[in-house]
mmCIF file of C-alpha atoms in Angstrom:
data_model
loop_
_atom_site.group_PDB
_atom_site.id
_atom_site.type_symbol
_atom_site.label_atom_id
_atom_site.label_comp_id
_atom_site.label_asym_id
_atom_site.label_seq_id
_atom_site.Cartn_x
_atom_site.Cartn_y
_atom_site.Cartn_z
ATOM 1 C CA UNK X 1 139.637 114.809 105.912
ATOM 2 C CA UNK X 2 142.854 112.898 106.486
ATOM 3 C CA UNK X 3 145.682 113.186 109.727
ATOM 4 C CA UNK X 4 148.932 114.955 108.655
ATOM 5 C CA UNK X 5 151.956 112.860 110.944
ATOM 6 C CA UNK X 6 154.261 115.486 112.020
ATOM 7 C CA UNK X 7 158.152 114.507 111.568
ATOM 8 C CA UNK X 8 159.611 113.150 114.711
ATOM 9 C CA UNK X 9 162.105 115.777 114.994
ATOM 10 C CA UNK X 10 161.620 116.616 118.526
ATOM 11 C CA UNK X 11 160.474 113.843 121.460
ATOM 12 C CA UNK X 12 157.301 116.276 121.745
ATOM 13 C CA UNK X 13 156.514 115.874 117.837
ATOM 14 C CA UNK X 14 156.827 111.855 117.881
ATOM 15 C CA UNK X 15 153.499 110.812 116.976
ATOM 16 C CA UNK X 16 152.054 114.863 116.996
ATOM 17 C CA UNK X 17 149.697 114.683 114.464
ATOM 18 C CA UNK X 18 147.612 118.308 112.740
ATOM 19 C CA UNK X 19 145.123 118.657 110.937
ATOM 20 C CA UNK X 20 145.018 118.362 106.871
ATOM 21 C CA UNK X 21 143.892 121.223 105.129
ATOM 22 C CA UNK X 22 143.309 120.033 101.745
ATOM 23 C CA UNK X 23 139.825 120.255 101.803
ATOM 24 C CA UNK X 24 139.872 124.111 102.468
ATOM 25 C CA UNK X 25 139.983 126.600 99.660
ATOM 26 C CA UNK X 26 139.901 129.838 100.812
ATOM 27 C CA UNK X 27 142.893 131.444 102.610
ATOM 28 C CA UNK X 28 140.985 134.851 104.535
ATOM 29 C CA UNK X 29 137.037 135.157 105.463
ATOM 30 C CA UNK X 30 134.648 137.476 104.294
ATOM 31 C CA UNK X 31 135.232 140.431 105.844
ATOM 32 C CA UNK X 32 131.504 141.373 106.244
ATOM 33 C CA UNK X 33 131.172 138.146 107.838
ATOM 34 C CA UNK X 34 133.608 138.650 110.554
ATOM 35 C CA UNK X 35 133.874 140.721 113.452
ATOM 36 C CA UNK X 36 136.366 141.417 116.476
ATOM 37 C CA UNK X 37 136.222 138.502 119.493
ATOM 38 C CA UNK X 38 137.260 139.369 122.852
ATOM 39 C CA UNK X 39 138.566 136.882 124.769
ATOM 40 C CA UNK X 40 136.099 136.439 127.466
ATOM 41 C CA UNK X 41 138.899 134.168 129.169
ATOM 42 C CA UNK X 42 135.968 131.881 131.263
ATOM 43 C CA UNK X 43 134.098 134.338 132.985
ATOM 44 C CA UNK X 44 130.717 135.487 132.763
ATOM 45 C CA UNK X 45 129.282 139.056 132.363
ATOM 46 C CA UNK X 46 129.430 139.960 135.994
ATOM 47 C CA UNK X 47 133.799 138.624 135.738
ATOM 48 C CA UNK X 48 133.292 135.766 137.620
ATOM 49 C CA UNK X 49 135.279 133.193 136.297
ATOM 50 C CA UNK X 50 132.487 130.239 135.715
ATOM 51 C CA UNK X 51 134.977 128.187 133.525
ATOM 52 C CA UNK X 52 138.053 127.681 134.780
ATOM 53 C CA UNK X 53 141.599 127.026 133.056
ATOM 54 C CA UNK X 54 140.523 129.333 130.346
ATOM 55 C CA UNK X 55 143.123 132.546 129.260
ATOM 56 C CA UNK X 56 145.743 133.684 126.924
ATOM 57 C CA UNK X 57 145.384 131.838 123.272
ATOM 58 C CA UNK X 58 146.007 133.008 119.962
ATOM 59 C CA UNK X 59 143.969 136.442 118.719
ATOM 60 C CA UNK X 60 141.088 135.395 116.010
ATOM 61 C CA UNK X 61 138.009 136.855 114.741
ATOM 62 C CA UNK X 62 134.455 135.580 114.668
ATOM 63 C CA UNK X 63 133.059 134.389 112.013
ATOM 64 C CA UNK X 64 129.112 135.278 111.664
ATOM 65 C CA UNK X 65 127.553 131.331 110.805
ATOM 66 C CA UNK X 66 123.698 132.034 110.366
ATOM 67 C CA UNK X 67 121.857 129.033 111.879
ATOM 68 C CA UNK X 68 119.101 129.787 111.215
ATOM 69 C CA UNK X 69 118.229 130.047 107.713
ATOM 70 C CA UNK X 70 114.831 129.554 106.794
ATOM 71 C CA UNK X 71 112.057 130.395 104.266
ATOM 72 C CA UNK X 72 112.504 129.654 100.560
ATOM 73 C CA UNK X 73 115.878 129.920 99.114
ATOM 74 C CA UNK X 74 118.737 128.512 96.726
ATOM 75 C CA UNK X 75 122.381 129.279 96.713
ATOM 76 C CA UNK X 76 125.846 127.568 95.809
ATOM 77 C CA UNK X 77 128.632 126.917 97.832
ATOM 78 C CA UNK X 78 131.485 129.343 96.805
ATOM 79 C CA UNK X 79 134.314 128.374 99.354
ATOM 80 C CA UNK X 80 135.001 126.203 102.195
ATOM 81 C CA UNK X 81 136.918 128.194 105.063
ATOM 82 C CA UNK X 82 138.622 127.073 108.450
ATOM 83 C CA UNK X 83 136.898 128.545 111.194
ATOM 84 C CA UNK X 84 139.061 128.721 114.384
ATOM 85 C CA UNK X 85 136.578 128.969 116.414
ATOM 86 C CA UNK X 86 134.265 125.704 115.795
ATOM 87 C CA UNK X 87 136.462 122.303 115.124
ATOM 88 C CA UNK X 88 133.379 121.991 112.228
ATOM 89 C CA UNK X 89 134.752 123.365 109.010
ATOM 90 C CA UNK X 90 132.577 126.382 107.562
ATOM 91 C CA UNK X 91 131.278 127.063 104.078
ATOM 92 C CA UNK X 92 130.696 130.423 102.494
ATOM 93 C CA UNK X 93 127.328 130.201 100.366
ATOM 94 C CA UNK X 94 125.506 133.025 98.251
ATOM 95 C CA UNK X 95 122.061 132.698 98.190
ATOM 96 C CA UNK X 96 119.621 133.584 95.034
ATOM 97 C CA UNK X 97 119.616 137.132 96.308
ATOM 98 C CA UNK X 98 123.347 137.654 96.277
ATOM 99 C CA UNK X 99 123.680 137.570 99.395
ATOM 100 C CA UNK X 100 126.211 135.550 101.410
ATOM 101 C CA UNK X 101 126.121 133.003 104.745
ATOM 102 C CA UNK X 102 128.389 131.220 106.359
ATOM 103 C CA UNK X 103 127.043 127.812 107.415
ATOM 104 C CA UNK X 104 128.123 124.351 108.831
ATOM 105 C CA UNK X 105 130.031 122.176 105.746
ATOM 106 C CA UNK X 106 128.557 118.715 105.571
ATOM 107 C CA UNK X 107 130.865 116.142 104.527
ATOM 108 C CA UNK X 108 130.592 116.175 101.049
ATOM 109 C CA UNK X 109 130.394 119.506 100.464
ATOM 110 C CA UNK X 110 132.982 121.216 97.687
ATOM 111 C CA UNK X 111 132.953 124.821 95.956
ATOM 112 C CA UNK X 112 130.186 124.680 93.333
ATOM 113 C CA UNK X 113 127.812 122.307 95.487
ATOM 114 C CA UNK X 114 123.864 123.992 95.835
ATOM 115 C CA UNK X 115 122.077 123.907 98.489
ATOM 116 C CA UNK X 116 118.494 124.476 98.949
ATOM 117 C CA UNK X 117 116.407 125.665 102.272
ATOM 118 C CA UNK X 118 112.183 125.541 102.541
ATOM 119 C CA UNK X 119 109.435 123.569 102.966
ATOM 120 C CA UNK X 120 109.898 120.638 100.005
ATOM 121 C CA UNK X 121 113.270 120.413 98.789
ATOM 122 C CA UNK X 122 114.714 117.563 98.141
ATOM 123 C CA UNK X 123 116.129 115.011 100.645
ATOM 124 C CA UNK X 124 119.893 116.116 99.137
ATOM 125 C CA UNK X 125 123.199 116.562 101.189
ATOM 126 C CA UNK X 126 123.115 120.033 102.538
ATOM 127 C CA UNK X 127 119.580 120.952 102.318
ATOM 128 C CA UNK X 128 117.455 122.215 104.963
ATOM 129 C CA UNK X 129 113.498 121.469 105.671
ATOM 130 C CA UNK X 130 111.526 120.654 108.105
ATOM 131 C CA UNK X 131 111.873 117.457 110.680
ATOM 132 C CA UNK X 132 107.879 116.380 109.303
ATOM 133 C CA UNK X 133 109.193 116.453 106.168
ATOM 134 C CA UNK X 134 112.595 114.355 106.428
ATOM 135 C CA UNK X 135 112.006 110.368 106.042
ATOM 136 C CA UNK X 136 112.615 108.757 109.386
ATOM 137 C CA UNK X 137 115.987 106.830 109.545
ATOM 138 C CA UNK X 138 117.933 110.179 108.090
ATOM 139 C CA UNK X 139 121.075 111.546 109.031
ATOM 140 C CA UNK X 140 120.886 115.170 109.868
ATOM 141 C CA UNK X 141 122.511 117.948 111.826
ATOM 142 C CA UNK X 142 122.384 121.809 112.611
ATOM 143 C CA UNK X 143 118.807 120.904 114.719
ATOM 144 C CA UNK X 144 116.694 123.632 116.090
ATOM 145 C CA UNK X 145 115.174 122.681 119.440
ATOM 146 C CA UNK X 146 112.703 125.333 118.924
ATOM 147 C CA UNK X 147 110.918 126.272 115.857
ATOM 148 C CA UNK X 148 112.914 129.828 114.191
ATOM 149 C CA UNK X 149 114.986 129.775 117.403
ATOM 150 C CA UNK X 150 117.838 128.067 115.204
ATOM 151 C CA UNK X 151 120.399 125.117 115.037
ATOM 152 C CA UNK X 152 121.714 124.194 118.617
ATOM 153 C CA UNK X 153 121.462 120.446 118.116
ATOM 154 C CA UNK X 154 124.616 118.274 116.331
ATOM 155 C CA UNK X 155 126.842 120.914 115.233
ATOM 156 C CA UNK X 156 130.609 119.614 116.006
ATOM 157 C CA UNK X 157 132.930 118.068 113.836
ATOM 158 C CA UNK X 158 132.031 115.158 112.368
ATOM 159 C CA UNK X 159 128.453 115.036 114.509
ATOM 160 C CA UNK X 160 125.211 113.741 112.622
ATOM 161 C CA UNK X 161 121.986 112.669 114.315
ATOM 162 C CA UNK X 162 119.377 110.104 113.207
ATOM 163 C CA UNK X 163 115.445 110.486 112.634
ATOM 164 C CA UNK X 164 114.112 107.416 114.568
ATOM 165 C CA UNK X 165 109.778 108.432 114.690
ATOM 166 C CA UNK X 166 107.330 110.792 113.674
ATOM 167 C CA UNK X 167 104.331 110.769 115.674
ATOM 168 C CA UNK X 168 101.823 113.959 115.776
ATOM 169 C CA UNK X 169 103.025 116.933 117.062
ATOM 170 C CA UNK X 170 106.435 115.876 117.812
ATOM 171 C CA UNK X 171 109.668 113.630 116.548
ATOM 172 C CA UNK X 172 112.440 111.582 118.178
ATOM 173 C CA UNK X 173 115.888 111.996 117.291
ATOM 174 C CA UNK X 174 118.632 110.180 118.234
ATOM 175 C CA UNK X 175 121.246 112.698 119.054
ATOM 176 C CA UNK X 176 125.393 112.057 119.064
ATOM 177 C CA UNK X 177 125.533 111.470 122.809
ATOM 178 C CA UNK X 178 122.470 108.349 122.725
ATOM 179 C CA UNK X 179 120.083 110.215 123.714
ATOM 180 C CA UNK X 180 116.632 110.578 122.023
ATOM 181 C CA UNK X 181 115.076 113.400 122.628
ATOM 182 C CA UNK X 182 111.273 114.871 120.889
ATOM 183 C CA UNK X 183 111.282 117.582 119.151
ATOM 184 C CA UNK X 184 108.460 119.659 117.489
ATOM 185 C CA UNK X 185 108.170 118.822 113.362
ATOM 186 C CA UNK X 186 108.465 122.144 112.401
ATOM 187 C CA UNK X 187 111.485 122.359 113.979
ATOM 188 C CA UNK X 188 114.094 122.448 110.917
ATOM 189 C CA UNK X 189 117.164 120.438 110.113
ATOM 190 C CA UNK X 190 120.011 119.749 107.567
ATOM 191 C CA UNK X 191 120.634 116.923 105.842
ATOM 192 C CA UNK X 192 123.515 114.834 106.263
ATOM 193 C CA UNK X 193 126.633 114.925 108.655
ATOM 194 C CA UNK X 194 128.710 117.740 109.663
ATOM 195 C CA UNK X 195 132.247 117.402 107.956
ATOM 196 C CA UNK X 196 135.873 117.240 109.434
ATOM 197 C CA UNK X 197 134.880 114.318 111.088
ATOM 198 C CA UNK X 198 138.620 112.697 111.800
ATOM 199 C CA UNK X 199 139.008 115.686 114.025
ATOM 200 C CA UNK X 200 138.360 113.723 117.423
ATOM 201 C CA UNK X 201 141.436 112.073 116.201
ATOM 202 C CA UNK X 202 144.175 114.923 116.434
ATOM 203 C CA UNK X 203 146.874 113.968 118.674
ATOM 204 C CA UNK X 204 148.035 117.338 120.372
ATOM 205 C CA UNK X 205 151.538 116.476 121.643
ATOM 206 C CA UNK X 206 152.766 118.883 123.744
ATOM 207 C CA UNK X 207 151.166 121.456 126.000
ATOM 208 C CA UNK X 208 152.543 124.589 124.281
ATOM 209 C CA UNK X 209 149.242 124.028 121.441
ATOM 210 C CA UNK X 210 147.040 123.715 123.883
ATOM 211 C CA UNK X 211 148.315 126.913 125.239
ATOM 212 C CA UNK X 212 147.429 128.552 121.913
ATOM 213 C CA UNK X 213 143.456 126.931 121.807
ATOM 214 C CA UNK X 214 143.747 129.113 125.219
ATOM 215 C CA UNK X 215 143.519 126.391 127.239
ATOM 216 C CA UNK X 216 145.750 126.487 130.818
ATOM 217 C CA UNK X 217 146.783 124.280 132.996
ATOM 218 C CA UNK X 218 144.553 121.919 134.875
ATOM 219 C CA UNK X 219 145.865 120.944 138.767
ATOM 220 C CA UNK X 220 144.642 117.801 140.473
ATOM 221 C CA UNK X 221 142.458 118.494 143.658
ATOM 222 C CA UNK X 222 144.483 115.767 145.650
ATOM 223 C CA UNK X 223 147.894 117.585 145.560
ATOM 224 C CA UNK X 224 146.392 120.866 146.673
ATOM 225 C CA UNK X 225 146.699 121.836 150.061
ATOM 226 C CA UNK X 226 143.492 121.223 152.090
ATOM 227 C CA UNK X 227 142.012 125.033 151.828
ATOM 228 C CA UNK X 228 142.184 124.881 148.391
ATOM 229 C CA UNK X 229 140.276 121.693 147.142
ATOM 230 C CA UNK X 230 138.472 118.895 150.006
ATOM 231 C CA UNK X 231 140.447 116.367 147.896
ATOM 232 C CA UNK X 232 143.829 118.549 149.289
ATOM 233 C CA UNK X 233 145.866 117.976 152.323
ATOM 234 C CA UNK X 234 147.458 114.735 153.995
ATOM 235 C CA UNK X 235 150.964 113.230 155.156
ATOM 236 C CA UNK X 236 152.247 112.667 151.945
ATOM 237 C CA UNK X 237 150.915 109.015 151.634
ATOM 238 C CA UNK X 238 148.687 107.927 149.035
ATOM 239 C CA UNK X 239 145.660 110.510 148.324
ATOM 240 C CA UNK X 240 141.896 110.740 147.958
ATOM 241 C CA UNK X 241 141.332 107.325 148.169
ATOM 242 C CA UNK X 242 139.517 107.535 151.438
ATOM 243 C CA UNK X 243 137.416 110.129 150.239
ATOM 244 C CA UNK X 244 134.197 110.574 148.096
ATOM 245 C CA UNK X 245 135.279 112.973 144.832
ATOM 246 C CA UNK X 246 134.205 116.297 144.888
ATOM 247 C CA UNK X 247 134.201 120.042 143.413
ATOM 248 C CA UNK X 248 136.800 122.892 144.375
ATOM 249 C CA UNK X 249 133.283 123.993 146.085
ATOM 250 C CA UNK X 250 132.810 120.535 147.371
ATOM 251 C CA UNK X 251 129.579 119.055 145.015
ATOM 252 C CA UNK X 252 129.386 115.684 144.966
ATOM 253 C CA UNK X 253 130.754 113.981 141.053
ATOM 254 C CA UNK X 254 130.533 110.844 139.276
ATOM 255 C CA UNK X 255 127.172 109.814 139.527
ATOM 256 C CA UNK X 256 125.707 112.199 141.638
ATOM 257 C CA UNK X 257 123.100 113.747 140.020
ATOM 258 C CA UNK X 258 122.882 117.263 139.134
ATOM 259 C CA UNK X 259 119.714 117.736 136.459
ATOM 260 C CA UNK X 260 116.688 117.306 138.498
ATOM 261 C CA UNK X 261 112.965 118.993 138.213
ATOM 262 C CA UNK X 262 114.178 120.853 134.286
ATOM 263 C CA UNK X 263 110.985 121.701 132.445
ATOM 264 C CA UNK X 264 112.868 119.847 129.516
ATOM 265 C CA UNK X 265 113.009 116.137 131.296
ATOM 266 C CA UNK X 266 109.694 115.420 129.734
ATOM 267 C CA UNK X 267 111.440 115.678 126.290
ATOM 268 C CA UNK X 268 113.605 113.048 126.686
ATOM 269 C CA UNK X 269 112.508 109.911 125.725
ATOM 270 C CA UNK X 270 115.710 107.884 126.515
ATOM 271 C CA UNK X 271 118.924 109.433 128.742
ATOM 272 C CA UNK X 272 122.326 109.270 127.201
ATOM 273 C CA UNK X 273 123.511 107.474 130.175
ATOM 274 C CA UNK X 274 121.013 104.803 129.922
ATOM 275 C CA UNK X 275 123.205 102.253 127.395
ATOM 276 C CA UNK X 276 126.040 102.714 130.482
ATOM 277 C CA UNK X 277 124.428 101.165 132.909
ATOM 278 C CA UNK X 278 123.622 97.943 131.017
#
């Protein structure tokens, strides 16, 4: 995928950049593979908001990606689709049965490309198998972290982790972030990297698309009044220097840690934040 330059127009639109949608061939989804999305706007299912500068946005539907595919089948890639929803782009397969997924698109995959899912296929582009069956040193994505429970693992634009060891029950993969983590063999995977990977490199421009992802405005603690935020309040001279950053709710940040006593800490072989500190 390739960065479209907008025309500088406008001083907002000097050096605005979108994305290019060449690679796309489909204009509308399946409509079998889409349903309504309500905007849940950052709050949870008792509406308390538990992510905050989250509202308005342009309407969309969801598209129904099946991560987890498994068992023994073949299909072809028919289109690849935008998905508004995932920065990934998506690709609308049709399996041996006739029926149809959406799944992740890895980076070289184009209308007419096969795919295969099961226990042997081959180590191909798009393929999905088992982690004790992958050669270590692989690039793969779409990674269960539980066997059947499906892909959570690698599954943004342009993400792809490595195979590093096999060893009994378990293998370590490098994930996107550093970290390598042990996961159970069975668990499955898919070959190769997930496509759309210049998207990290999208230079928004002005707040007014931002306002369309449904993202609002974020306020700095330190010009907040002091029942607001414990960074708030003052004379007017410089602020929050004199005091250690926090919450709205006043936890402790950068570097205090917040992940202690997780039954999953024994799974982690090395931390993402380890290569930070050196």
């Amino acid at each position: 995928m390739a960065i479209r330059p907008y025309k500088p127009t406008t001083p907002a639109q000097r050096g605005m950049t979108t994305q290019d949608f060449a690679q796309v061939t489909a204009k509308k989804p399946l409509k079998r593979l889409v349903v309504i999305k309500k905007g849940s706007v950052g709050r949870n299912n008792q509406g308390r908001i538990t992510t905050r500068h989250r509202g308005g946005g342009a309407r969309r539907y969801y598209r129904l990606v099946n991560f987890k595919l498994a068992g023994e089948l073949t299909g072809v890639v028919e289109q690849i689709e935008y998905d508004p929803n995932r920065s990934a782009r998506i690709a609308r397969v049709k399996d041996d049965a006739g029926s149809y997924h959406y799944i992740l698109a890895t980076k070289s995959m184009k209308p007419g490309s096969k795919f295969s899912v099961g226990e042997e296929v081959s180590i191909d582009q798009g393929n999905r198998l088992p982690l004790k069956n992958i050669p270590t040193g692989t690039v793969i994505h779409a990674i269960e972290m539980q066997p059947g429970r499906g892909a959570q693992l690698a599954r943004t634009a342009g993400a792809g982790a490595q195979l590093v060891a096999k060893e009994d029950k378990y293998a370590q993969v490098r994930l996107p972030s550093g970290e390598v983590r042990m996961l159970s063999i069975d668990c499955l995977a898919t070959i190769g990297s997930v496509g759309n990977e210049q998207h990290q490199n999208i230079q928004v421009g002005k707040a007014g698309r931002k306002r369309h992802m449904g993202i609002r405005p974020t306020v700095r603690g330190v010009v907040m009044a002091a029942a607001d935020h414990p960074h708030g309040g003052g004379d007017g001279g410089r602020h929050g220097t004199a005091k250690d950053p926090r919450t709205p709710w006043g936890q402790k940040t950068l570097g205090y840690k917040t992940r202690s006593r997780k039954a999953s800490n024994k799974f982690i072989v090395r931390s993402r934040h380890e290569g930070k500190r050196r």
